[in-house]
Short mmCIF file of C-alpha atoms and ligand atoms in Angstrom, two decimals:
data_model
loop_
_atom_site.label_atom_id
_atom_site.label_comp_id
_atom_site.label_asym_id
_atom_site.label_seq_id
_atom_site.Cartn_x
_atom_site.Cartn_y
_atom_site.Cartn_z
CA MET A 74 112.34 -1.03 -25.77
CA ASN A 75 110.89 -4.48 -26.15
CA GLN A 76 112.76 -6.97 -24.05
CA VAL A 77 111.94 -10.55 -23.20
CA VAL A 78 113.10 -11.64 -19.75
CA THR A 79 113.11 -15.36 -19.00
CA LEU A 80 112.53 -15.91 -15.29
CA LYS A 81 114.82 -18.55 -13.81
CA PRO A 82 112.80 -21.65 -12.91
CA ASP A 83 115.23 -23.01 -10.31
CA THR A 84 115.22 -19.97 -8.06
CA ARG A 85 112.73 -17.64 -6.48
CA ASN A 86 111.98 -14.43 -8.42
CA TYR A 87 110.26 -11.26 -7.24
CA ILE A 88 108.58 -8.61 -9.34
CA TRP A 89 107.28 -5.37 -7.90
CA ALA A 90 104.88 -3.34 -10.04
CA PRO A 91 103.39 0.11 -9.34
CA SER A 92 100.15 -1.12 -11.01
CA ALA A 93 98.94 -4.58 -11.98
CA LEU A 94 95.79 -6.07 -13.50
CA VAL A 95 94.99 -8.95 -11.19
CA GLY A 96 92.76 -12.02 -11.53
CA LYS A 97 90.32 -12.99 -14.26
CA GLU A 98 88.53 -9.65 -13.88
CA LEU A 99 91.79 -7.73 -14.50
CA LYS A 100 91.20 -5.71 -11.37
CA LEU A 101 93.55 -2.75 -11.09
CA GLU A 102 95.72 -3.05 -7.97
CA LYS A 103 98.48 -0.70 -6.84
CA ASP A 104 101.94 -1.54 -5.45
CA ILE A 105 101.93 -5.28 -6.11
CA LEU A 106 104.74 -7.61 -5.07
CA LEU A 107 104.72 -11.00 -6.81
CA GLY A 108 106.56 -13.98 -5.42
CA ILE A 109 107.47 -16.50 -8.11
CA SER A 110 108.71 -20.02 -7.54
CA GLY A 111 109.30 -22.83 -10.05
CA GLY A 112 108.13 -20.51 -12.83
CA ARG A 113 104.71 -20.06 -11.23
CA ILE A 114 103.10 -17.28 -9.24
CA GLU A 115 103.30 -18.25 -5.59
CA SER A 116 101.88 -15.14 -3.96
CA PHE A 117 100.98 -11.55 -4.50
CA ARG A 118 100.40 -8.82 -1.99
CA SER A 119 100.19 -5.10 -1.84
CA VAL A 120 103.29 -3.39 -0.46
CA ARG A 121 104.64 0.08 -1.14
CA LYS A 122 108.04 0.17 -2.80
CA ASP A 123 109.59 2.03 0.15
CA ASP A 124 108.33 -0.64 2.53
CA LEU A 125 109.89 -3.62 0.68
CA PRO A 126 112.19 -5.57 3.03
CA ILE A 127 115.90 -5.73 2.26
CA GLU A 128 115.72 -9.52 1.66
CA ILE A 129 113.61 -8.73 -1.38
CA THR A 130 115.23 -5.55 -2.69
CA GLY A 131 118.66 -7.20 -2.30
CA HIS A 132 117.55 -10.47 -3.92
CA PRO A 133 119.50 -11.28 -7.14
CA TYR A 134 116.25 -11.95 -9.02
CA PHE A 135 114.22 -8.97 -7.90
CA TYR A 136 112.73 -6.81 -10.66
CA ALA A 137 111.22 -3.45 -9.74
CA LEU A 138 109.16 -1.88 -12.50
CA ASP A 139 109.39 1.85 -13.06
CA GLU A 140 106.60 4.24 -12.12
CA GLY A 141 104.03 4.49 -14.90
CA LEU A 142 104.26 0.82 -15.90
CA THR A 143 101.36 -1.61 -15.58
CA LEU A 144 101.84 -5.35 -15.28
CA LEU A 145 99.26 -7.65 -16.88
CA PRO A 146 99.09 -11.26 -18.08
CA SER A 147 100.93 -12.15 -21.31
CA LEU A 148 98.76 -11.99 -24.42
CA ILE A 149 97.58 -15.02 -26.38
CA ASP A 150 96.92 -15.29 -30.11
CA ALA A 151 94.34 -18.06 -30.56
CA HIS A 152 94.71 -18.44 -34.33
CA VAL A 153 98.03 -18.46 -36.16
CA HIS A 154 99.75 -20.50 -38.88
CA LEU A 155 103.41 -20.91 -38.02
CA ALA A 156 103.96 -22.70 -41.36
CA LEU A 157 103.25 -19.42 -43.21
CA ASP A 158 105.21 -16.18 -43.06
CA GLY A 159 102.54 -13.48 -43.43
CA ILE A 160 104.32 -12.04 -46.45
CA ASP A 161 104.32 -14.37 -49.42
CA PHE A 162 102.10 -17.44 -49.37
CA ASN A 163 103.81 -19.21 -52.30
CA ARG A 164 107.32 -18.49 -51.12
CA ALA A 165 106.52 -19.80 -47.63
CA ARG A 166 105.11 -22.99 -49.12
CA GLU A 167 108.13 -23.51 -51.36
CA GLN A 168 110.32 -23.04 -48.29
CA TRP A 169 108.68 -26.08 -46.67
CA ASN A 170 111.02 -28.25 -48.78
CA ASP A 171 114.08 -26.59 -47.29
CA GLN A 172 114.09 -27.47 -43.63
CA GLY A 173 116.95 -25.15 -42.67
CA ALA A 174 115.24 -22.19 -44.33
CA TRP A 175 111.79 -22.64 -42.82
CA GLN A 176 113.19 -23.38 -39.38
CA ALA A 177 115.24 -20.17 -39.49
CA ARG A 178 112.14 -18.24 -40.60
CA VAL A 179 110.02 -19.77 -37.81
CA GLU A 180 112.74 -18.98 -35.28
CA GLY A 181 112.53 -15.30 -36.25
CA ASP A 182 108.73 -15.32 -36.11
CA ILE A 183 108.73 -16.95 -32.65
CA GLU A 184 111.12 -14.23 -31.49
CA LYS A 185 108.83 -11.52 -32.91
CA THR A 186 105.80 -13.15 -31.29
CA LEU A 187 107.42 -13.13 -27.84
CA CYS A 188 108.66 -9.56 -28.38
CA SER A 189 105.05 -8.56 -29.08
CA GLY A 190 103.96 -9.75 -25.64
CA VAL A 191 102.41 -13.00 -26.88
CA ALA A 192 103.39 -16.02 -24.77
CA ALA A 193 101.03 -18.63 -26.23
CA VAL A 194 99.39 -19.33 -29.58
CA ARG A 195 97.03 -21.87 -31.06
CA ASP A 196 97.97 -22.96 -34.55
CA GLY A 197 95.18 -23.52 -37.08
CA GLY A 198 97.04 -26.21 -39.01
CA ASP A 199 98.99 -26.90 -42.19
CA VAL A 200 99.02 -29.88 -44.50
CA ARG A 201 102.57 -30.91 -43.49
CA GLY A 202 101.81 -30.64 -39.77
CA LEU A 203 104.80 -28.29 -39.40
CA ASN A 204 103.07 -26.54 -36.49
CA LEU A 205 103.23 -29.76 -34.51
CA GLN A 206 106.92 -30.21 -35.39
CA VAL A 207 107.64 -26.68 -34.16
CA LYS A 208 105.79 -27.40 -30.92
CA LYS A 209 107.88 -30.52 -30.34
CA GLN A 210 111.08 -28.65 -31.17
CA VAL A 211 110.17 -25.89 -28.68
CA GLN A 212 109.87 -28.60 -26.03
CA LYS A 213 113.35 -29.84 -26.94
CA GLY A 214 114.78 -26.32 -26.65
CA ARG A 215 115.30 -25.74 -30.40
CA TYR A 216 113.30 -22.50 -30.25
CA LYS A 217 112.46 -19.94 -27.59
CA ARG A 218 109.68 -20.78 -25.17
CA LEU A 219 106.55 -19.89 -27.09
CA LYS A 220 103.71 -22.12 -25.87
CA ILE A 221 101.92 -23.69 -28.81
CA ALA A 222 98.56 -25.44 -28.87
CA ALA A 223 98.88 -27.36 -32.14
CA THR A 224 96.29 -28.86 -34.45
CA GLY A 225 98.75 -30.61 -36.78
CA GLN A 226 96.87 -31.23 -40.01
CA ALA A 227 93.34 -29.91 -40.49
CA LEU A 228 90.46 -32.05 -41.80
CA ARG A 229 88.67 -30.92 -44.93
CA VAL A 230 86.19 -32.19 -47.45
CA LYS A 231 87.57 -33.30 -50.81
CA GLY A 232 87.31 -30.51 -53.38
CA GLY A 233 86.76 -27.88 -50.69
CA TYR A 234 88.94 -24.98 -49.58
CA GLY A 235 92.28 -25.32 -47.82
CA SER A 236 94.57 -27.83 -49.55
CA PHE A 237 97.46 -26.16 -47.67
CA LEU A 238 95.69 -26.65 -44.34
CA GLY A 239 95.23 -30.37 -44.10
CA VAL A 240 94.09 -33.75 -45.31
CA ASP A 241 90.82 -34.36 -47.14
CA PHE A 242 88.19 -37.08 -47.12
CA ASP A 243 85.44 -37.96 -49.56
CA SER A 244 83.24 -40.16 -47.41
CA ALA A 245 82.21 -40.45 -43.79
CA ASP A 246 83.86 -43.89 -43.65
CA SER A 247 87.32 -42.32 -43.54
CA VAL A 248 86.46 -39.98 -40.65
CA PRO A 249 87.33 -42.23 -37.66
CA GLY A 250 90.72 -43.22 -39.12
CA LEU A 251 91.67 -39.62 -39.90
CA VAL A 252 90.64 -38.32 -36.49
CA GLU A 253 92.55 -41.18 -34.90
CA MET A 254 95.64 -40.30 -36.96
CA ILE A 255 95.48 -36.61 -35.97
CA ALA A 256 94.96 -37.48 -32.29
CA ALA A 257 97.89 -39.95 -32.40
CA SER A 258 100.14 -37.30 -34.00
CA GLY A 259 99.94 -35.33 -30.73
CA ALA A 260 97.54 -32.57 -31.80
CA ASP A 261 95.98 -30.60 -28.95
CA GLN A 262 92.80 -29.75 -30.87
CA LEU A 263 91.21 -30.78 -34.14
CA LYS A 264 90.83 -28.21 -36.91
CA VAL A 265 88.02 -28.66 -39.43
CA VAL A 266 87.49 -26.59 -42.55
CA VAL A 267 83.72 -26.17 -42.80
CA SER A 268 83.59 -23.49 -45.52
CA GLY A 269 85.73 -21.59 -48.00
CA VAL A 270 86.89 -17.99 -47.64
CA VAL A 271 85.18 -14.62 -47.98
CA SER A 272 84.96 -13.29 -51.55
CA PHE A 273 86.29 -9.81 -52.23
CA TYR A 274 84.46 -9.71 -55.58
CA HIS A 275 80.88 -10.06 -54.32
CA TYR A 276 79.84 -8.65 -50.97
CA GLY A 277 78.52 -11.31 -48.60
CA MET A 278 79.68 -14.25 -50.67
CA VAL A 279 81.82 -17.08 -49.33
CA LYS A 280 83.59 -19.30 -51.83
CA GLY A 281 83.74 -23.08 -51.80
CA LEU A 282 81.91 -26.15 -50.57
CA ILE A 283 80.37 -26.43 -47.13
CA MET A 284 81.19 -29.61 -45.26
CA PRO A 285 78.10 -31.87 -45.12
CA ALA A 286 76.35 -31.76 -41.72
CA GLU A 287 76.47 -35.52 -41.26
CA GLU A 288 80.25 -35.73 -41.72
CA LEU A 289 80.80 -32.67 -39.54
CA CYS A 290 78.74 -34.14 -36.67
CA TYR A 291 80.65 -37.39 -37.04
CA ILE A 292 84.01 -35.57 -36.85
CA VAL A 293 82.91 -33.70 -33.71
CA LYS A 294 81.79 -36.96 -32.07
CA GLU A 295 85.04 -38.76 -32.97
CA ALA A 296 87.16 -35.80 -31.82
CA GLN A 297 85.33 -35.72 -28.48
CA SER A 298 86.00 -39.45 -28.03
CA HIS A 299 89.72 -38.62 -28.30
CA GLY A 300 89.35 -35.66 -25.92
CA LEU A 301 90.05 -33.10 -28.64
CA LYS A 302 88.26 -29.77 -28.88
CA VAL A 303 87.16 -28.84 -32.41
CA MET A 304 88.31 -25.56 -33.97
CA ALA A 305 86.08 -24.87 -36.99
CA HIS A 306 86.97 -22.58 -39.90
CA ALA A 307 83.53 -21.30 -40.96
CA SER A 308 82.29 -18.23 -42.80
CA SER A 309 78.81 -17.62 -44.30
CA ALA A 310 75.64 -17.67 -42.23
CA GLY A 311 74.84 -21.25 -43.26
CA ALA A 312 78.28 -22.75 -42.58
CA ILE A 313 78.54 -21.08 -39.17
CA GLU A 314 75.08 -22.30 -38.14
CA ARG A 315 75.94 -25.82 -39.31
CA ALA A 316 79.17 -25.81 -37.30
CA ALA A 317 77.41 -24.46 -34.21
CA ARG A 318 74.67 -27.10 -34.45
CA ALA A 319 77.31 -29.81 -34.84
CA GLY A 320 78.71 -28.70 -31.48
CA VAL A 321 82.20 -27.50 -32.41
CA ASP A 322 84.13 -25.68 -29.67
CA SER A 323 85.14 -22.56 -31.59
CA ILE A 324 84.13 -20.74 -34.75
CA GLU A 325 87.08 -19.24 -36.62
CA HIS A 326 86.46 -16.17 -38.83
CA GLY A 327 82.64 -16.39 -38.68
CA TYR A 328 82.02 -13.74 -41.33
CA PHE A 329 78.32 -12.99 -41.92
CA VAL A 330 77.22 -14.71 -38.70
CA ARG A 331 73.52 -14.16 -37.91
CA PRO A 332 72.33 -12.87 -34.51
CA GLU A 333 70.36 -16.08 -33.89
CA THR A 334 73.53 -18.11 -34.44
CA LEU A 335 75.42 -15.90 -31.99
CA GLN A 336 72.65 -16.69 -29.52
CA LEU A 337 73.01 -20.42 -30.21
CA MET A 338 76.80 -20.13 -29.78
CA ALA A 339 76.26 -18.41 -26.42
CA GLU A 340 73.89 -21.18 -25.29
CA LYS A 341 76.36 -23.88 -26.33
CA LYS A 342 79.39 -21.91 -25.03
CA ILE A 343 80.98 -21.98 -28.50
CA ALA A 344 83.79 -19.44 -28.73
CA TRP A 345 84.30 -16.98 -31.58
CA MET A 346 87.57 -15.83 -33.18
CA PRO A 347 86.52 -13.08 -35.62
CA THR A 348 89.98 -12.63 -37.30
CA ILE A 349 89.42 -9.11 -38.64
CA ILE A 350 93.01 -8.26 -39.56
CA PRO A 351 93.41 -10.72 -42.49
CA VAL A 352 90.59 -8.87 -44.26
CA ALA A 353 91.54 -5.38 -43.03
CA ALA A 354 95.18 -5.94 -44.14
CA GLN A 355 93.96 -6.09 -47.75
CA ASN A 356 92.98 -2.45 -47.39
CA ARG A 357 96.54 -1.22 -46.90
CA SER A 358 99.78 -1.33 -48.83
CA PRO A 359 101.10 -3.47 -50.51
CA PHE A 360 97.84 -5.40 -50.90
CA ARG A 361 95.55 -2.44 -51.47
CA GLU A 362 97.11 -1.87 -54.92
CA LEU A 363 96.08 -5.39 -55.98
CA TRP A 364 92.36 -4.61 -55.75
CA THR A 365 90.06 -2.40 -57.81
CA PRO A 366 88.24 0.48 -56.04
CA GLU A 367 85.03 -1.62 -56.10
CA GLU A 368 86.84 -4.53 -54.45
CA ILE A 369 88.33 -2.21 -51.82
CA ASP A 370 84.77 -1.08 -51.05
CA ILE A 371 83.70 -4.71 -50.58
CA ILE A 372 86.73 -5.47 -48.39
CA THR A 373 86.10 -2.38 -46.24
CA ARG A 374 82.40 -3.07 -45.87
CA THR A 375 83.11 -6.74 -45.00
CA TYR A 376 85.35 -6.01 -42.05
CA GLU A 377 83.48 -2.89 -40.89
CA GLU A 378 80.23 -4.90 -40.65
CA HIS A 379 82.15 -7.70 -38.93
CA ILE A 380 83.50 -5.33 -36.24
CA LYS A 381 79.94 -4.23 -35.44
CA LYS A 382 79.08 -7.78 -34.38
CA LEU A 383 81.72 -8.06 -31.66
CA LYS A 384 79.73 -6.16 -29.05
CA SER A 385 76.51 -8.07 -29.76
CA ALA A 386 78.41 -11.38 -29.49
CA LEU A 387 79.57 -10.33 -26.00
CA ASP A 388 76.05 -9.12 -25.12
CA PHE A 389 74.65 -12.55 -26.07
CA GLY A 390 77.32 -14.15 -23.87
CA VAL A 391 79.50 -15.69 -26.60
CA PRO A 392 83.03 -16.40 -25.31
CA LEU A 393 84.87 -13.88 -27.47
CA GLY A 394 88.51 -14.70 -28.13
CA VAL A 395 91.13 -13.09 -30.35
CA GLY A 396 92.95 -14.72 -33.23
CA THR A 397 94.81 -13.05 -36.06
CA ASP A 398 95.38 -15.78 -38.66
CA ALA A 399 99.05 -14.68 -38.48
CA GLY A 400 100.90 -16.16 -41.41
CA ALA A 401 98.09 -15.26 -43.84
CA ALA A 402 98.97 -12.65 -46.47
CA GLY A 403 99.69 -9.31 -44.77
CA VAL A 404 99.29 -10.70 -41.24
CA ARG A 405 102.69 -10.74 -39.52
CA HIS A 406 103.48 -13.02 -36.61
CA GLY A 407 103.53 -11.12 -33.33
CA THR A 408 102.62 -7.59 -34.36
CA ALA A 409 99.25 -8.68 -35.81
CA LEU A 410 97.73 -9.23 -32.37
CA LEU A 411 97.98 -5.57 -31.40
CA GLU A 412 96.49 -4.61 -34.78
CA GLU A 413 93.59 -6.99 -34.15
CA LEU A 414 93.02 -5.57 -30.65
CA LEU A 415 92.99 -2.01 -32.01
CA LEU A 416 90.34 -3.12 -34.51
CA TYR A 417 88.33 -4.55 -31.57
CA ALA A 418 88.56 -1.10 -29.96
CA ARG A 419 86.54 0.27 -32.89
CA GLY A 420 83.70 -2.09 -31.97
CA GLU A 421 82.41 -0.40 -28.80
CA LEU A 422 84.15 -2.91 -26.55
CA SER A 423 85.68 -1.62 -23.34
CA PRO A 424 89.46 -1.95 -22.93
CA ARG A 425 88.79 -4.50 -20.16
CA GLU A 426 86.62 -6.63 -22.49
CA ILE A 427 89.32 -6.48 -25.16
CA LEU A 428 92.12 -7.42 -22.76
CA GLN A 429 90.05 -10.26 -21.29
CA ALA A 430 89.47 -11.67 -24.77
CA ALA A 431 93.25 -11.76 -25.37
CA THR A 432 94.09 -13.24 -21.96
CA VAL A 433 91.65 -15.19 -19.81
CA THR A 434 89.15 -16.12 -22.54
CA ASN A 435 91.85 -17.06 -25.05
CA ALA A 436 93.61 -19.22 -22.44
CA ARG A 437 90.40 -21.21 -21.97
CA ILE A 438 89.78 -21.49 -25.71
CA ILE A 439 93.24 -22.88 -26.40
CA GLY A 440 93.06 -25.22 -23.39
CA LEU A 441 95.85 -23.58 -21.38
CA GLU A 442 93.81 -21.96 -18.61
CA LYS A 443 95.87 -23.74 -15.93
CA ASP A 444 99.00 -21.93 -17.14
CA PHE A 445 98.06 -18.66 -18.81
CA GLY A 446 95.51 -15.87 -18.94
CA ALA A 447 95.54 -14.26 -15.51
CA LEU A 448 97.72 -12.96 -12.76
CA LEU A 449 96.72 -15.49 -10.08
CA PRO A 450 98.62 -17.79 -7.71
CA GLY A 451 99.34 -21.18 -9.31
CA LEU A 452 99.48 -19.89 -12.88
CA LYS A 453 102.68 -19.51 -14.85
CA ALA A 454 104.70 -16.37 -14.27
CA SER A 455 104.06 -14.86 -17.69
CA PHE A 456 103.45 -11.13 -17.83
CA ILE A 457 103.86 -8.01 -19.86
CA ALA A 458 104.70 -4.58 -18.54
CA VAL A 459 103.34 -1.67 -20.58
CA LYS A 460 103.57 2.09 -20.18
CA GLY A 461 100.36 3.83 -19.25
CA LYS A 462 96.91 2.58 -18.33
CA PRO A 463 95.68 -0.23 -20.58
CA LEU A 464 92.28 -0.27 -18.83
CA ASP A 465 91.76 3.32 -19.99
CA ASN A 466 93.04 2.76 -23.51
CA VAL A 467 94.33 -0.38 -25.25
CA ASN A 468 96.77 1.86 -27.13
CA ALA A 469 98.92 1.45 -24.00
CA LEU A 470 99.83 -1.98 -25.43
CA LYS A 471 101.80 -0.14 -28.11
CA THR A 472 104.36 0.75 -25.46
CA LEU A 473 105.28 -2.76 -24.44
CA HIS A 474 108.26 -2.44 -22.10
CA THR A 475 109.10 -5.98 -20.93
CA HIS A 476 107.72 -9.47 -21.48
CA PHE A 477 108.46 -11.81 -18.58
CA ILE A 478 108.23 -15.48 -19.50
CA SER A 479 108.99 -18.70 -17.63
CA GLU A 480 110.63 -21.83 -18.96
ZN1 ZN B 585 93.60 -19.86 -40.32
#
């Protein structure tokens, strides 16, 4: 049973949980009673179920979770593309011309995202800026309350990868005007496309141009002057190092990152979203059949080697987030996050490290740390209840029972 419960903002709500993962450290606490007011956590204290006063157990908005359930903060996916459907890239793009059709598709994908325990996402951009439109429509009540950190249109170098992601430029002169335009559109962060994508024909190769260092540094400086964090699509050792030196705020994908660049990222507090599932999804049906056995070997080796770097990134002190690239071929909105977390579990990370990446660290990366990411007074009342003990095994997330969200 996957149900989404919207907590009423205009009344007090109470939730009692037999177990809860509390604070930024996700400390396991027993018998927790949460008081919620105005959609935010007002208080939490430990009280046994039998000792709850009648004013609470008789309250019309009191939720008591069953034995065996654990309450933890809602999950966050820090890299999605709401403009794409995760099934058919060309069909999704054609649908952009039919507003009714793409809005209905997005509505379904928002529903699936919330049903997967994800309360907030950061969108990595599309050339039409549809992600920003969806964000504005959510605020008007057109869609369910998924919180979206939008980038609108991405910035890319002319002739480089990602014509579906955003607008291009061919000289540094156009940078200030473009950054100004994206900031004025209402984007929360700026997305830059620093490199192309990983090749499945030659191991270790990344296709496409790399954005020149001078332009990239200029973009970062201009974005900072508008108060925008920079989310940088970068794969290949050279492109990642260039982005890190330019001082971007997060590296997206980051395939073939070198240890010394991870160290530099840790020093500069640059976050990493490894996005394993878009590559791993190629290794299963229906995509697997599209590749030759040699290409499947390259795909497998690419993401297996990538997974091995997660633990060393954490050991260096890199803020490790989680993003799925949901919307990319084979990466479905909502369900992809759990798949990504299960891939993290193959990388020697503890369940706590994995859950922190998807909650407190992701909240900071997407700029919503005052609302999401931890069970703490003052933050939004946004939680998932799962069966079992997620700190012992992240597979517990498979048994999502309820997602509590606030308006
Ligand atoms: Zn992306």
